[in-house]
């Protein structure tokens, strides 16, 4: 079973978000890293880039697969985790911690409320497994 | 279409494998991590279920002549107990399949074919034999046989532990008929990883016990994901990715499996002779990414000016050589080793160096 921390919000594209001092931290879920397999490449946008909810903002590649990353909410990139870009295999080890991807200054902080909570994401995964 | 399962399906599921569709079979992609499994084969020993591969027997007085008609390599050059890699071509010299031919005797051969091609190959081989006056039978025994590939520097110890020390004397691309406990089968020193290793052929009923014994002897269960990265490092083609009905052995860097002289003609020979005289217009080459990015199957290769000069057929981040590597067909004019090309990755040209295959060669 993949881990789904109760204090995070989730997207249907298997990203998680957490609000930290008014900034939205974005990562991929444990399910996503497990489904991808060993992650070997990560491409993230530069600081300052405007992201639009539901639009691709970057790419994560495993040995076998290429997947787009989708913005959870509208916002401006305020920080990028360059440590994980340089060592993307970290995504397989700590997807909810050290392997966060980027931070966004949200256009509207309330947008985060509309995302799935842990129960909603658990239900989504159960549906996928069927 | 329902997916077929090998006799080891339950072993894979019990070991926690992630299963995928490959060549019409439900096969293990990986058990733990594809990188860990890859490194186990490079540094220790791993075991793959390759029971999806097909086994076609050609038998009778005309068996050798039939194979000479069917494949690119000169089958007369192998002795009993010897095997040979070869191309099975169509009239245009495109690959129907790439195969390994095992000679039991001049009147009995086994042709190991790719999983996804086994029906097509069988129909092709039978039709070629039927159209000739050759006296031999072509029999598809694929559904009855299982195959385990035990690969890696310690593979010989594992197989010797099961079959006796005599297997240590089997040379590369040779085989014996041997015993695994109560079961009998074929012990071949062949593989698809670039390492020393064995492929063990047994009847389906004997496969699960053999798998368990090999794993108990220390072989790490390995899935198709690392089989792909291992063969890429070792510079070996995958049918459907790097070679197909429209690519020829001369284009695919496989002229070493083509014998045009001093042998009876084979299907596709004339087309190959013509291509050889002219020189192939495209050649399969290795690419090593110089800038960050991973080239994948189907990505275009362009020159400095952005003009298309080729296409990527396989690519990955290679765990052991620790580089992003790829195979690509390049226009002949751009195929010189160590020249620079660009792979279009998400519309962005990313620099790569043309390199001779393989990327990895084991030390003797």
Short mmCIF file of C-alpha atoms in Angstrom, two decimals:
data_model
loop_
_atom_site.label_atom_id
_atom_site.label_comp_id
_atom_site.label_asym_id
_atom_site.label_seq_id
_atom_site.Cartn_x
_atom_site.Cartn_y
_atom_site.Cartn_z
CA UNK A 1 0.00 0.00 0.00
CA UNK A 2 1.31 3.42 -0.84
CA UNK A 3 1.56 6.10 1.84
CA UNK A 4 -1.01 8.90 1.84
CA UNK A 5 -0.25 11.43 4.63
CA UNK A 6 -3.44 12.84 6.17
CA UNK A 7 -2.19 16.44 6.31
CA UNK A 8 -1.64 16.91 2.54
CA UNK A 9 -3.89 17.76 -0.39
CA UNK A 10 -3.78 15.77 -3.64
CA UNK A 11 -4.51 16.07 -7.37
CA UNK A 12 -5.92 13.46 -9.69
CA UNK A 13 -2.55 13.57 -11.47
CA UNK A 14 -0.84 12.13 -8.37
CA UNK A 15 0.75 15.28 -7.06
CA UNK A 16 0.57 16.41 -3.45
CA UNK A 17 0.59 19.96 -2.06
CA UNK A 18 1.19 21.46 1.35
CA UNK A 19 0.79 25.08 2.40
CA UNK A 20 3.88 26.39 4.16
CA UNK A 21 3.96 30.07 5.20
CA UNK A 22 1.48 31.00 2.46
CA UNK A 23 3.49 29.18 -0.20
CA UNK A 24 2.30 25.96 -1.93
CA UNK A 25 4.88 23.15 -1.85
CA UNK A 26 4.38 20.61 -4.66
CA UNK A 27 5.58 17.02 -4.99
CA UNK A 28 4.55 13.66 -6.44
CA UNK A 29 2.85 10.98 -4.38
CA UNK A 30 4.25 7.70 -3.14
CA UNK A 31 1.89 5.95 -5.57
CA UNK A 32 3.31 8.03 -8.44
CA UNK A 33 6.94 7.21 -7.67
CA UNK A 34 6.09 3.54 -7.25
CA UNK A 35 4.15 3.42 -10.52
CA UNK A 36 6.97 5.18 -12.37
CA UNK A 37 9.72 2.94 -11.09
CA UNK A 38 13.30 4.15 -10.65
CA UNK A 39 13.30 7.88 -11.41
CA UNK A 40 16.30 8.98 -13.47
CA UNK A 41 15.47 12.44 -14.83
CA UNK A 42 13.58 15.53 -13.78
CA UNK A 43 12.89 18.75 -15.65
CA UNK A 44 11.40 21.67 -13.69
CA UNK A 45 10.53 25.25 -14.68
CA UNK A 46 12.69 28.22 -13.61
CA UNK A 47 11.79 30.48 -10.70
CA UNK A 48 9.33 33.14 -11.82
CA UNK A 49 7.50 30.94 -14.35
CA UNK A 50 3.68 31.30 -14.22
CA UNK A 51 1.94 27.94 -13.88
CA UNK A 52 -1.67 27.26 -14.81
CA UNK A 53 -3.74 24.66 -12.99
CA UNK A 54 -3.91 21.42 -14.97
CA UNK A 55 -1.19 22.44 -17.45
CA UNK A 56 2.11 20.55 -17.70
CA UNK A 57 4.97 22.35 -15.94
CA UNK A 58 7.70 19.73 -16.08
CA UNK A 59 8.65 16.16 -16.77
CA UNK A 60 9.65 13.18 -14.65
CA UNK A 61 11.27 10.18 -16.32
CA UNK A 62 11.92 6.73 -14.95
CA UNK A 63 13.98 4.01 -16.60
CA UNK A 64 10.88 2.96 -18.54
CA UNK A 65 8.51 5.92 -18.71
CA UNK A 66 8.15 9.63 -19.38
CA UNK A 67 5.43 11.50 -17.45
CA UNK A 68 4.31 15.11 -17.41
CA UNK A 69 3.91 17.00 -14.17
CA UNK A 70 0.75 19.12 -13.87
CA UNK A 71 0.25 22.30 -11.90
CA UNK A 72 -2.14 21.76 -8.97
CA UNK A 73 -3.20 25.44 -8.86
CA UNK A 74 -2.42 28.71 -10.66
CA UNK A 75 0.67 30.44 -9.34
CA UNK A 76 4.25 31.70 -9.80
CA UNK A 77 7.23 29.44 -9.15
CA UNK A 78 9.07 30.90 -6.15
CA UNK A 79 11.61 28.15 -5.49
CA UNK A 80 12.85 24.99 -7.24
CA UNK A 81 14.40 22.01 -5.47
CA UNK A 82 17.66 21.80 -7.41
CA UNK A 83 18.97 19.08 -5.11
CA UNK A 84 16.32 16.71 -6.43
CA UNK A 85 16.93 17.78 -10.05
CA UNK A 86 20.58 16.76 -9.60
CA UNK A 87 19.72 13.49 -7.83
CA UNK A 88 16.19 12.54 -9.01
CA UNK A 89 16.48 9.02 -7.57
CA UNK A 90 15.58 10.70 -4.27
CA UNK A 91 11.97 10.77 -5.51
CA UNK A 92 11.79 7.02 -4.92
CA UNK A 93 13.02 7.36 -1.35
CA UNK A 94 11.27 10.35 0.17
CA UNK A 95 8.53 11.69 -2.13
CA UNK A 96 6.76 13.61 0.66
CA UNK A 97 9.89 15.01 2.29
CA UNK A 98 13.30 15.84 0.82
CA UNK A 99 12.02 15.16 -2.71
CA UNK A 100 9.55 18.06 -2.95
CA UNK A 101 9.71 19.58 -6.44
CA UNK A 102 8.93 23.27 -6.24
CA UNK A 103 7.18 26.03 -4.33
CA UNK A 104 4.44 28.21 -5.81
CA UNK A 105 3.13 31.61 -4.81
CA UNK A 106 -0.57 30.79 -5.42
CA UNK A 107 -2.71 33.22 -7.40
CA UNK A 108 -5.47 32.39 -4.95
CA UNK A 109 -4.62 30.43 -1.77
CA UNK A 110 -8.22 29.16 -1.56
CA UNK A 111 -7.68 27.10 -4.74
CA UNK A 112 -5.87 24.53 -2.60
CA UNK A 113 -9.08 23.81 -0.67
CA UNK A 114 -10.67 22.45 -3.84
CA UNK A 115 -8.07 19.67 -4.18
CA UNK A 116 -8.60 16.11 -2.92
CA UNK A 117 -8.00 15.37 0.75
CA UNK A 118 -6.30 12.15 1.87
CA UNK A 119 -9.62 10.26 1.95
CA UNK A 120 -10.50 11.46 -1.56
CA UNK A 121 -7.10 10.45 -2.90
CA UNK A 122 -7.30 7.06 -1.19
CA UNK A 123 -10.66 6.51 -2.91
CA UNK A 124 -9.11 7.54 -6.26
CA UNK A 125 -6.33 4.99 -5.89
CA UNK A 126 -8.82 2.30 -4.95
CA UNK A 127 -10.74 3.08 -8.14
CA UNK A 128 -7.56 2.88 -10.25
CA UNK A 129 -6.63 -0.47 -8.70
CA UNK A 130 -9.92 -2.01 -9.89
CA UNK B 1 -7.11 -10.53 -26.50
CA UNK B 2 -6.35 -12.40 -23.32
CA UNK B 3 -2.75 -12.36 -22.23
CA UNK B 4 -0.91 -15.65 -21.96
CA UNK B 5 0.87 -16.59 -18.75
CA UNK B 6 4.04 -18.59 -18.31
CA UNK B 7 4.17 -21.54 -15.86
CA UNK B 8 6.06 -19.19 -13.51
CA UNK B 9 3.25 -16.64 -13.22
CA UNK B 10 2.41 -17.64 -9.66
CA UNK B 11 6.11 -17.46 -8.66
CA UNK B 12 6.26 -13.88 -9.95
CA UNK B 13 3.13 -12.74 -8.20
CA UNK B 14 4.24 -14.41 -4.96
CA UNK B 15 7.57 -12.57 -5.25
CA UNK B 16 5.73 -9.25 -5.54
CA UNK B 17 6.41 -8.62 -9.23
CA UNK B 18 4.75 -5.83 -11.12
CA UNK B 19 3.28 -7.55 -14.20
CA UNK B 20 3.00 -6.06 -17.69
CA UNK B 21 1.99 -7.11 -21.20
CA UNK B 22 4.94 -8.09 -23.36
CA UNK B 23 4.59 -9.89 -26.68
CA UNK B 24 1.13 -11.11 -25.70
CA UNK B 25 2.33 -12.47 -22.34
CA UNK B 26 1.76 -11.22 -18.83
CA UNK B 27 5.39 -10.88 -17.70
CA UNK B 28 7.23 -9.47 -14.68
CA UNK B 29 8.46 -5.91 -15.27
CA UNK B 30 10.37 -5.83 -12.00
CA UNK B 31 10.27 -7.30 -8.51
CA UNK B 32 11.95 -4.60 -6.46
CA UNK B 33 13.84 -1.93 -8.38
CA UNK B 34 14.98 -2.24 -12.00
CA UNK B 35 18.27 -0.55 -11.13
CA UNK B 36 19.02 -2.99 -8.30
CA UNK B 37 18.14 -5.92 -10.55
CA UNK B 38 20.36 -4.53 -13.32
CA UNK B 39 23.32 -4.22 -10.97
CA UNK B 40 22.73 -7.75 -9.62
CA UNK B 41 23.26 -9.12 -13.13
CA UNK B 42 26.37 -6.98 -13.74
CA UNK B 43 28.00 -7.83 -10.41
CA UNK B 44 26.44 -11.11 -9.18
CA UNK B 45 23.71 -13.26 -10.66
CA UNK B 46 20.11 -12.74 -11.71
CA UNK B 47 17.39 -14.97 -13.12
CA UNK B 48 14.80 -14.04 -15.77
CA UNK B 49 11.69 -15.92 -16.80
CA UNK B 50 11.97 -15.96 -20.58
CA UNK B 51 9.40 -18.68 -21.12
CA UNK B 52 7.53 -16.33 -23.44
CA UNK B 53 10.24 -16.93 -26.07
CA UNK B 54 9.21 -19.41 -28.76
CA UNK B 55 10.79 -22.76 -29.62
CA UNK B 56 10.49 -24.11 -33.15
CA UNK B 57 12.06 -27.46 -34.04
CA UNK B 58 13.15 -28.23 -37.59
CA UNK B 59 13.82 -31.92 -38.12
CA UNK B 60 14.55 -34.34 -40.91
CA UNK B 61 16.98 -34.97 -43.75
CA UNK B 62 16.44 -31.51 -45.17
CA UNK B 63 16.64 -29.63 -41.85
CA UNK B 64 20.04 -28.04 -42.41
CA UNK B 65 19.22 -27.10 -46.00
CA UNK B 66 15.96 -25.55 -44.80
CA UNK B 67 17.81 -23.39 -42.29
CA UNK B 68 20.32 -22.34 -44.93
CA UNK B 69 17.34 -21.16 -46.98
CA UNK B 70 15.76 -19.40 -43.97
CA UNK B 71 18.56 -17.55 -42.14
CA UNK B 72 21.38 -15.11 -42.87
CA UNK B 73 24.16 -16.87 -40.99
CA UNK B 74 25.91 -19.97 -42.38
CA UNK B 75 24.39 -22.83 -40.42
CA UNK B 76 26.93 -25.26 -41.94
CA UNK B 77 29.55 -23.64 -39.71
CA UNK B 78 28.11 -24.90 -36.43
CA UNK B 79 28.63 -28.36 -35.01
CA UNK B 80 26.36 -30.51 -32.86
CA UNK B 81 25.92 -28.75 -29.52
CA UNK B 82 26.62 -25.33 -30.95
CA UNK B 83 24.35 -22.31 -31.37
CA UNK B 84 24.37 -19.29 -33.67
CA UNK B 85 22.64 -15.91 -33.81
CA UNK B 86 20.98 -15.19 -37.17
CA UNK B 87 18.43 -13.13 -39.02
CA UNK B 88 15.25 -14.57 -40.48
CA UNK B 89 14.56 -12.22 -43.40
CA UNK B 90 11.82 -11.44 -45.88
CA UNK B 91 12.52 -11.02 -49.62
CA UNK B 92 13.33 -7.32 -49.11
CA UNK B 93 15.94 -8.33 -46.49
CA UNK B 94 13.85 -6.89 -43.65
CA UNK B 95 13.76 -8.87 -40.42
CA UNK B 96 10.91 -11.32 -39.97
CA UNK B 97 12.73 -11.95 -36.68
CA UNK B 98 16.15 -12.34 -35.11
CA UNK B 99 16.71 -15.87 -33.79
CA UNK B 100 19.16 -18.27 -32.21
CA UNK B 101 19.66 -21.57 -34.03
CA UNK B 102 20.74 -24.56 -31.91
CA UNK B 103 22.13 -27.62 -33.70
CA UNK B 104 21.50 -31.02 -32.09
CA UNK B 105 22.51 -32.82 -35.30
CA UNK B 106 22.48 -32.15 -39.03
CA UNK B 107 18.89 -33.39 -38.93
CA UNK B 108 17.64 -31.66 -35.79
CA UNK B 109 17.68 -27.95 -34.97
CA UNK B 110 15.93 -25.73 -32.45
CA UNK B 111 15.16 -22.14 -33.43
CA UNK B 112 14.53 -19.81 -30.50
CA UNK B 113 12.30 -16.94 -31.63
CA UNK B 114 10.87 -13.78 -30.06
CA UNK B 115 7.64 -14.09 -28.07
CA UNK B 116 5.62 -11.63 -30.09
CA UNK B 117 6.77 -13.17 -33.38
CA UNK B 118 6.31 -16.84 -32.71
CA UNK B 119 3.10 -17.34 -34.68
CA UNK B 120 4.34 -15.23 -37.58
CA UNK B 121 7.72 -17.01 -37.63
CA UNK B 122 6.18 -20.45 -37.49
CA UNK B 123 3.84 -19.70 -40.39
CA UNK B 124 6.75 -18.18 -42.36
CA UNK B 125 9.12 -21.09 -41.77
CA UNK B 126 6.47 -23.67 -42.56
CA UNK B 127 5.51 -21.88 -45.78
CA UNK B 128 9.14 -21.64 -46.92
CA UNK B 129 9.71 -25.32 -46.25
CA UNK B 130 6.42 -26.30 -47.91
CA UNK B 131 7.36 -24.33 -51.03
CA UNK B 132 10.67 -26.19 -51.26
CA UNK B 133 11.34 -29.83 -52.03
CA UNK B 134 13.12 -30.19 -48.68
CA UNK B 135 12.25 -33.12 -46.49
CA UNK B 136 11.83 -31.84 -42.98
CA UNK B 137 9.16 -30.93 -40.45
CA UNK B 138 8.67 -27.59 -38.72
CA UNK B 139 7.12 -27.95 -35.29
CA UNK B 140 6.14 -25.18 -32.90
CA UNK B 141 6.84 -26.41 -29.36
CA UNK B 142 6.73 -22.94 -27.80
CA UNK B 143 3.71 -23.65 -25.60
CA UNK B 144 5.41 -26.72 -24.04
CA UNK B 145 8.75 -25.19 -23.09
CA UNK B 146 9.83 -22.83 -20.34
CA UNK B 147 13.08 -20.93 -20.34
CA UNK B 148 15.07 -19.43 -17.48
CA UNK B 149 17.98 -17.10 -18.18
CA UNK B 150 20.56 -17.22 -15.39
CA UNK B 151 22.89 -14.31 -16.05
CA UNK B 152 25.85 -12.60 -14.41
CA UNK B 153 29.44 -13.29 -13.35
CA UNK B 154 28.21 -15.78 -10.71
CA UNK B 155 25.72 -17.52 -13.05
CA UNK B 156 28.18 -20.34 -13.71
CA UNK B 157 28.36 -21.16 -10.00
CA UNK B 158 24.58 -21.29 -9.67
CA UNK B 159 24.16 -23.51 -12.75
CA UNK B 160 27.09 -25.74 -11.74
CA UNK B 161 25.46 -26.16 -8.34
CA UNK B 162 22.31 -27.46 -10.03
CA UNK B 163 23.70 -29.42 -12.97
CA UNK B 164 27.21 -30.35 -11.95
CA UNK B 165 30.64 -28.89 -12.61
CA UNK B 166 30.69 -30.14 -16.20
CA UNK B 167 28.65 -27.08 -17.24
CA UNK B 168 31.70 -24.91 -16.49
CA UNK B 169 33.30 -26.35 -19.63
CA UNK B 170 30.44 -25.29 -21.94
CA UNK B 171 31.79 -22.59 -24.21
CA UNK B 172 29.90 -19.47 -25.24
CA UNK B 173 27.16 -20.22 -27.77
CA UNK B 174 27.35 -23.94 -27.03
CA UNK B 175 24.88 -26.15 -25.20
CA UNK B 176 24.38 -29.60 -23.72
CA UNK B 177 21.35 -31.66 -22.82
CA UNK B 178 21.47 -31.87 -19.07
CA UNK B 179 19.65 -32.74 -15.88
CA UNK B 180 18.28 -30.37 -13.24
CA UNK B 181 17.52 -32.69 -10.35
CA UNK B 182 14.82 -34.98 -11.70
CA UNK B 183 14.12 -32.81 -14.73
CA UNK B 184 15.91 -32.87 -18.06
CA UNK B 185 16.43 -30.06 -20.49
CA UNK B 186 18.89 -27.92 -22.40
CA UNK B 187 21.73 -25.95 -20.79
CA UNK B 188 22.91 -23.26 -23.21
CA UNK B 189 25.67 -20.72 -22.60
CA UNK B 190 23.74 -17.88 -24.19
CA UNK B 191 22.03 -14.72 -23.04
CA UNK B 192 20.84 -11.20 -23.72
CA UNK B 193 22.57 -9.18 -21.04
CA UNK B 194 26.22 -8.80 -22.06
CA UNK B 195 27.26 -11.00 -19.14
CA UNK B 196 28.33 -14.61 -18.94
CA UNK B 197 25.29 -16.75 -18.35
CA UNK B 198 23.04 -19.62 -19.26
CA UNK B 199 19.63 -20.17 -20.73
CA UNK B 200 17.95 -23.26 -19.30
CA UNK B 201 15.20 -24.89 -21.32
CA UNK B 202 12.83 -27.26 -19.49
CA UNK B 203 9.33 -28.56 -20.03
CA UNK B 204 6.66 -26.41 -18.37
CA UNK B 205 5.92 -28.83 -15.52
CA UNK B 206 9.55 -28.63 -14.36
CA UNK B 207 9.87 -24.85 -14.51
CA UNK B 208 8.60 -23.75 -11.06
CA UNK B 209 10.91 -26.14 -9.17
CA UNK B 210 13.87 -25.01 -11.28
CA UNK B 211 13.01 -21.34 -10.68
CA UNK B 212 12.83 -21.97 -6.92
CA UNK B 213 16.17 -23.81 -6.96
CA UNK B 214 17.90 -21.04 -8.90
CA UNK B 215 16.52 -18.37 -6.56
CA UNK B 216 17.47 -20.46 -3.51
CA UNK B 217 21.01 -20.64 -4.91
CA UNK B 218 21.19 -16.86 -4.72
CA UNK B 219 20.02 -15.59 -8.11
CA UNK B 220 18.07 -12.33 -7.86
CA UNK B 221 14.69 -12.45 -9.70
CA UNK B 222 14.94 -9.93 -12.53
CA UNK B 223 12.21 -8.44 -14.68
CA UNK B 224 11.89 -7.17 -18.23
CA UNK B 225 12.75 -3.58 -17.27
CA UNK B 226 16.33 -4.47 -16.45
CA UNK B 227 16.50 -6.99 -19.29
CA UNK B 228 15.96 -3.98 -21.56
CA UNK B 229 18.58 -1.74 -19.91
CA UNK B 230 21.10 -4.62 -19.82
CA UNK B 231 20.72 -5.42 -23.52
CA UNK B 232 20.95 -1.71 -24.38
CA UNK B 233 24.25 -1.33 -22.54
CA UNK B 234 25.45 -4.48 -24.30
CA UNK B 235 24.45 -3.05 -27.71
CA UNK B 236 21.92 -5.76 -28.55
CA UNK B 237 18.89 -5.08 -30.75
CA UNK B 238 15.31 -5.59 -29.62
CA UNK B 239 12.88 -6.73 -32.28
CA UNK B 240 10.07 -4.21 -32.71
CA UNK B 241 12.23 -1.37 -31.40
CA UNK B 242 15.53 -1.45 -33.26
CA UNK B 243 14.81 -3.97 -36.01
CA UNK B 244 11.62 -4.90 -37.84
CA UNK B 245 10.26 -5.93 -41.23
CA UNK B 246 11.69 -2.76 -42.80
CA UNK B 247 15.23 -2.79 -41.41
CA UNK B 248 18.04 -4.95 -42.77
CA UNK B 249 20.99 -6.55 -40.92
CA UNK B 250 23.42 -4.30 -42.80
CA UNK B 251 21.63 -1.23 -41.50
CA UNK B 252 21.34 -2.69 -38.01
CA UNK B 253 25.06 -3.17 -37.45
CA UNK B 254 24.54 -6.92 -37.83
CA UNK B 255 26.62 -7.68 -40.93
CA UNK B 256 28.49 -10.19 -38.75
CA UNK B 257 25.45 -12.49 -38.84
CA UNK B 258 25.23 -12.28 -42.63
CA UNK B 259 27.22 -14.73 -44.74
CA UNK B 260 26.89 -13.97 -48.44
CA UNK B 261 29.77 -16.11 -49.77
CA UNK B 262 30.36 -19.85 -50.06
CA UNK B 263 26.91 -21.00 -49.04
CA UNK B 264 23.51 -21.70 -50.59
CA UNK B 265 21.26 -18.67 -51.10
CA UNK B 266 18.84 -17.55 -48.37
CA UNK B 267 15.70 -15.45 -48.58
CA UNK B 268 16.66 -11.78 -48.70
CA UNK B 269 20.19 -12.50 -49.96
CA UNK B 270 19.76 -10.72 -53.30
CA UNK B 271 18.35 -7.63 -51.63
CA UNK B 272 21.29 -7.63 -49.18
CA UNK B 273 23.82 -8.01 -51.98
CA UNK B 274 22.29 -5.02 -53.73
CA UNK B 275 22.30 -3.00 -50.51
CA UNK B 276 25.89 -3.98 -49.79
CA UNK B 277 27.02 -2.89 -53.26
CA UNK B 278 25.35 0.47 -52.85
CA UNK B 279 26.05 0.92 -49.17
CA UNK B 280 23.14 1.20 -46.71
CA UNK B 281 21.60 4.68 -46.56
CA UNK B 282 21.20 4.58 -42.77
CA UNK B 283 23.12 2.87 -40.01
CA UNK B 284 22.32 1.93 -36.44
CA UNK B 285 24.60 3.79 -34.04
CA UNK B 286 24.96 4.34 -30.34
CA UNK B 287 24.28 7.78 -28.90
CA UNK B 288 25.56 9.06 -25.58
CA UNK B 289 23.77 12.16 -24.37
CA UNK B 290 26.21 15.00 -23.82
CA UNK B 291 23.60 17.43 -22.50
CA UNK B 292 20.93 16.47 -19.94
CA UNK B 293 18.04 14.43 -21.28
CA UNK B 294 16.98 10.91 -22.19
CA UNK B 295 16.41 9.94 -25.81
CA UNK B 296 13.43 7.61 -26.30
CA UNK B 297 12.04 5.40 -29.07
CA UNK B 298 10.66 7.55 -31.89
CA UNK B 299 12.44 10.81 -31.06
CA UNK B 300 13.96 12.56 -34.09
CA UNK B 301 17.70 13.15 -34.47
CA UNK B 302 18.71 16.43 -36.17
CA UNK B 303 21.93 18.12 -37.24
CA UNK B 304 23.21 21.52 -36.12
CA UNK B 305 20.93 23.25 -38.61
CA UNK B 306 17.87 21.37 -37.33
CA UNK B 307 17.56 19.09 -40.37
CA UNK B 308 16.29 15.58 -39.58
CA UNK B 309 19.08 13.03 -39.98
CA UNK B 310 17.74 10.05 -38.08
CA UNK B 311 15.48 8.56 -35.46
CA UNK B 312 15.99 7.03 -32.02
CA UNK B 313 14.92 3.39 -31.69
CA UNK B 314 15.72 2.72 -28.02
CA UNK B 315 17.02 4.82 -25.15
CA UNK B 316 17.34 4.94 -21.41
CA UNK B 317 19.41 6.07 -18.47
CA UNK B 318 21.85 3.14 -18.27
CA UNK B 319 22.39 2.03 -14.68
CA UNK B 320 25.85 0.45 -14.92
CA UNK B 321 27.59 2.71 -17.45
CA UNK B 322 25.75 5.55 -15.71
CA UNK B 323 24.99 7.60 -18.81
CA UNK B 324 21.93 8.37 -20.88
CA UNK B 325 22.36 6.10 -23.91
CA UNK B 326 20.37 5.35 -27.05
CA UNK B 327 20.33 3.51 -30.35
CA UNK B 328 19.45 5.52 -33.46
CA UNK B 329 19.34 5.03 -37.18
CA UNK B 330 21.39 7.85 -38.71
CA UNK B 331 21.77 8.89 -42.34
CA UNK B 332 25.06 7.47 -43.52
CA UNK B 333 26.60 10.92 -43.95
CA UNK B 334 26.00 11.63 -40.24
CA UNK B 335 26.92 8.23 -38.83
CA UNK B 336 30.63 8.83 -38.19
CA UNK B 337 31.64 7.81 -34.73
CA UNK B 338 32.32 10.72 -32.34
CA UNK B 339 30.45 13.28 -34.45
CA UNK B 340 27.86 15.42 -32.67
CA UNK B 341 24.13 15.19 -33.31
CA UNK B 342 21.04 16.51 -31.53
CA UNK B 343 18.07 14.55 -30.24
CA UNK B 344 14.77 16.45 -30.25
CA UNK B 345 13.45 15.96 -26.74
CA UNK B 346 10.11 17.71 -26.29
CA UNK B 347 10.97 19.96 -29.26
CA UNK B 348 14.32 20.97 -27.78
CA UNK B 349 17.58 19.87 -29.46
CA UNK B 350 19.76 18.09 -26.92
CA UNK B 351 23.36 17.33 -27.83
CA UNK B 352 24.58 13.73 -28.16
CA UNK B 353 27.77 12.03 -29.34
CA UNK B 354 27.68 9.24 -31.91
CA UNK B 355 29.35 6.15 -30.53
CA UNK B 356 30.15 2.64 -31.64
CA UNK B 357 28.13 -0.13 -29.98
CA UNK B 358 28.28 -1.67 -27.43
CA UNK B 359 28.34 0.77 -24.53
CA UNK B 360 29.43 -2.02 -22.19
CA UNK B 361 31.72 -4.97 -22.70
CA UNK B 362 32.47 -7.36 -19.86
CA UNK B 363 36.10 -7.98 -18.98
CA UNK B 364 37.12 -11.48 -20.04
#
